Amino acid sequence: MSSETNAKSMSIIMTKGALDQAYPAFILATTAAAMGLDVTMFFTFYG
């Protein structure tokens, strides 16, 4: 995490197991990281 007190971040919770349903979350995470956000992804393994 960045040392800034107001660092922007994004959390994504994945509940689907199919790869085609995971692509949008990975695209969002990659885009957010490219914009300088700290990204966390959590995988629940079918909720």
mmCIF file of N, CA and C in Angstrom:
data_model
loop_
_atom_site.group_PDB
_atom_site.id
_atom_site.type_symbol
_atom_site.label_atom_id
_atom_site.label_comp_id
_atom_site.label_asym_id
_atom_site.label_seq_id
_atom_site.Cartn_x
_atom_site.Cartn_y
_atom_site.Cartn_z
ATOM 1 N N MET A 1 0.845 -1.175 0.000
ATOM 2 C CA MET A 1 0.000 0.000 0.000
ATOM 3 C C MET A 1 0.885 1.231 0.000
ATOM 4 N N SER A 2 0.431 2.271 -0.613
ATOM 5 C CA SER A 2 1.181 3.507 -0.709
ATOM 6 C C SER A 2 1.256 4.180 0.656
ATOM 7 N N SER A 3 2.286 4.993 0.838
ATOM 8 C CA SER A 3 2.451 5.668 2.117
ATOM 9 C C SER A 3 1.562 6.898 2.235
ATOM 10 N N GLU A 4 0.884 7.281 1.159
ATOM 11 C CA GLU A 4 -0.017 8.422 1.214
ATOM 12 C C GLU A 4 -1.236 8.082 2.065
ATOM 13 N N THR A 5 -1.730 9.074 2.795
ATOM 14 C CA THR A 5 -2.884 8.815 3.653
ATOM 15 C C THR A 5 -4.183 8.730 2.862
ATOM 16 N N ASN A 6 -4.226 9.333 1.682
ATOM 17 C CA ASN A 6 -5.451 9.296 0.886
ATOM 18 C C ASN A 6 -5.246 8.497 -0.402
ATOM 19 N N ALA A 7 -4.485 7.437 -0.322
ATOM 20 C CA ALA A 7 -4.241 6.593 -1.498
ATOM 21 C C ALA A 7 -5.547 5.936 -1.938
ATOM 22 N N LYS A 8 -5.774 5.915 -3.236
ATOM 23 C CA LYS A 8 -6.985 5.297 -3.771
ATOM 24 C C LYS A 8 -6.751 3.806 -3.940
ATOM 25 N N SER A 9 -7.811 3.048 -3.725
ATOM 26 C CA SER A 9 -7.691 1.594 -3.847
ATOM 27 C C SER A 9 -8.988 1.019 -4.398
ATOM 28 N N MET A 10 -8.886 -0.219 -4.853
ATOM 29 C CA MET A 10 -10.047 -0.936 -5.380
ATOM 30 C C MET A 10 -9.980 -2.368 -4.879
ATOM 31 N N SER A 11 -11.100 -2.879 -4.422
ATOM 32 C CA SER A 11 -11.204 -4.283 -4.029
ATOM 33 C C SER A 11 -12.241 -4.959 -4.916
ATOM 34 N N ILE A 12 -11.893 -6.150 -5.400
ATOM 35 C CA ILE A 12 -12.792 -6.910 -6.263
ATOM 36 C C ILE A 12 -12.993 -8.279 -5.633
ATOM 37 N N ILE A 13 -14.242 -8.678 -5.457
ATOM 38 C CA ILE A 13 -14.559 -9.997 -4.914
ATOM 39 C C ILE A 13 -15.080 -10.856 -6.054
ATOM 40 N N MET A 14 -14.391 -11.942 -6.315
ATOM 41 C CA MET A 14 -14.764 -12.855 -7.401
ATOM 42 C C MET A 14 -15.538 -14.038 -6.824
ATOM 43 N N THR A 15 -16.742 -14.279 -7.354
ATOM 44 C CA THR A 15 -17.560 -15.390 -6.861
ATOM 45 C C THR A 15 -17.834 -16.435 -7.928
ATOM 46 N N LYS A 16 -17.390 -16.212 -9.131
ATOM 47 C CA LYS A 16 -17.633 -17.144 -10.235
ATOM 48 C C LYS A 16 -16.365 -17.926 -10.534
ATOM 49 N N GLY A 17 -16.525 -19.160 -10.956
ATOM 50 C CA GLY A 17 -15.375 -20.004 -11.206
ATOM 51 C C GLY A 17 -14.968 -20.125 -12.658
ATOM 52 N N ALA A 18 -15.809 -19.675 -13.575
ATOM 53 C CA ALA A 18 -15.501 -19.810 -14.996
ATOM 54 C C ALA A 18 -14.556 -18.695 -15.441
ATOM 55 N N LEU A 19 -13.608 -19.041 -16.278
ATOM 56 C CA LEU A 19 -12.616 -18.073 -16.720
ATOM 57 C C LEU A 19 -13.243 -16.940 -17.518
ATOM 58 N N ASP A 20 -14.254 -17.237 -18.329
ATOM 59 C CA ASP A 20 -14.875 -16.176 -19.125
ATOM 60 C C ASP A 20 -15.586 -15.153 -18.244
ATOM 61 N N GLN A 21 -15.982 -15.541 -17.047
ATOM 62 C CA GLN A 21 -16.598 -14.601 -16.119
ATOM 63 C C GLN A 21 -15.553 -13.882 -15.274
ATOM 64 N N ALA A 22 -14.322 -14.362 -15.290
ATOM 65 C CA ALA A 22 -13.251 -13.724 -14.534
ATOM 66 C C ALA A 22 -12.556 -12.631 -15.338
ATOM 67 N N TYR A 23 -12.604 -12.718 -16.667
ATOM 68 C CA TYR A 23 -11.916 -11.734 -17.502
ATOM 69 C C TYR A 23 -12.306 -10.287 -17.195
ATOM 70 N N PRO A 24 -13.589 -9.941 -17.048
ATOM 71 C CA PRO A 24 -13.923 -8.541 -16.746
ATOM 72 C C PRO A 24 -13.272 -8.032 -15.455
ATOM 73 N N ALA A 25 -13.218 -8.864 -14.433
ATOM 74 C CA ALA A 25 -12.591 -8.443 -13.180
ATOM 75 C C ALA A 25 -11.097 -8.222 -13.360
ATOM 76 N N PHE A 26 -10.443 -9.100 -14.136
ATOM 77 C CA PHE A 26 -9.016 -8.924 -14.391
ATOM 78 C C PHE A 26 -8.759 -7.670 -15.226
ATOM 79 N N ILE A 27 -9.635 -7.376 -16.170
ATOM 80 C CA ILE A 27 -9.486 -6.162 -16.976
ATOM 81 C C ILE A 27 -9.656 -4.923 -16.101
ATOM 82 N N LEU A 28 -10.667 -4.934 -15.225
ATOM 83 C CA LEU A 28 -10.856 -3.810 -14.301
ATOM 84 C C LEU A 28 -9.657 -3.636 -13.379
ATOM 85 N N ALA A 29 -9.134 -4.740 -12.858
ATOM 86 C CA ALA A 29 -7.995 -4.672 -11.949
ATOM 87 C C ALA A 29 -6.752 -4.146 -12.657
ATOM 88 N N THR A 30 -6.511 -4.605 -13.873
ATOM 89 C CA THR A 30 -5.347 -4.145 -14.628
ATOM 90 C C THR A 30 -5.460 -2.662 -14.967
ATOM 91 N N THR A 31 -6.652 -2.234 -15.357
ATOM 92 C CA THR A 31 -6.866 -0.824 -15.677
ATOM 93 C C THR A 31 -6.683 0.050 -14.444
ATOM 94 N N ALA A 32 -7.241 -0.371 -13.324
ATOM 95 C CA ALA A 32 -7.101 0.396 -12.087
ATOM 96 C C ALA A 32 -5.640 0.481 -11.656
ATOM 97 N N ALA A 33 -4.908 -0.616 -11.765
ATOM 98 C CA ALA A 33 -3.489 -0.609 -11.402
ATOM 99 C C ALA A 33 -2.703 0.321 -12.323
ATOM 100 N N ALA A 34 -3.047 0.336 -13.604
ATOM 101 C CA ALA A 34 -2.371 1.226 -14.548
ATOM 102 C C ALA A 34 -2.655 2.694 -14.234
ATOM 103 N N MET A 35 -3.799 2.961 -13.596
ATOM 104 C CA MET A 35 -4.147 4.327 -13.210
ATOM 105 C C MET A 35 -3.591 4.702 -11.843
ATOM 106 N N GLY A 36 -2.844 3.795 -11.221
ATOM 107 C CA GLY A 36 -2.193 4.101 -9.952
ATOM 108 C C GLY A 36 -2.938 3.671 -8.709
ATOM 109 N N LEU A 37 -4.023 2.934 -8.837
ATOM 110 C CA LEU A 37 -4.761 2.462 -7.669
ATOM 111 C C LEU A 37 -4.132 1.184 -7.132
ATOM 112 N N ASP A 38 -4.246 0.981 -5.843
ATOM 113 C CA ASP A 38 -3.860 -0.286 -5.229
ATOM 114 C C ASP A 38 -5.048 -1.228 -5.371
ATOM 115 N N VAL A 39 -4.819 -2.402 -5.950
ATOM 116 C CA VAL A 39 -5.911 -3.327 -6.249
ATOM 117 C C VAL A 39 -5.759 -4.605 -5.435
ATOM 118 N N THR A 40 -6.862 -5.042 -4.836
ATOM 119 C CA THR A 40 -6.920 -6.308 -4.121
ATOM 120 C C THR A 40 -8.027 -7.145 -4.739
ATOM 121 N N MET A 41 -7.719 -8.403 -5.038
ATOM 122 C CA MET A 41 -8.734 -9.323 -5.561
ATOM 123 C C MET A 41 -8.876 -10.481 -4.583
ATOM 124 N N PHE A 42 -10.129 -10.819 -4.273
ATOM 125 C CA PHE A 42 -10.418 -11.924 -3.366
ATOM 126 C C PHE A 42 -11.269 -12.939 -4.111
ATOM 127 N N PHE A 43 -10.862 -14.193 -4.078
ATOM 128 C CA PHE A 43 -11.569 -15.266 -4.770
ATOM 129 C C PHE A 43 -12.265 -16.149 -3.738
ATOM 130 N N THR A 44 -13.606 -16.300 -3.859
ATOM 131 C CA THR A 44 -14.376 -17.026 -2.856
ATOM 132 C C THR A 44 -14.595 -18.491 -3.188
ATOM 133 N N PHE A 45 -14.222 -18.922 -4.378
ATOM 134 C CA PHE A 45 -14.425 -20.308 -4.790
ATOM 135 C C PHE A 45 -15.893 -20.708 -4.671
ATOM 136 N N TYR A 46 -16.710 -20.115 -5.515
ATOM 137 C CA TYR A 46 -18.143 -20.389 -5.630
ATOM 138 C C TYR A 46 -18.940 -19.927 -4.419
ATOM 139 N N GLY A 47 -18.580 -18.799 -3.865
ATOM 140 C CA GLY A 47 -19.351 -18.160 -2.819
ATOM 141 C C GLY A 47 -19.371 -18.919 -1.547
#
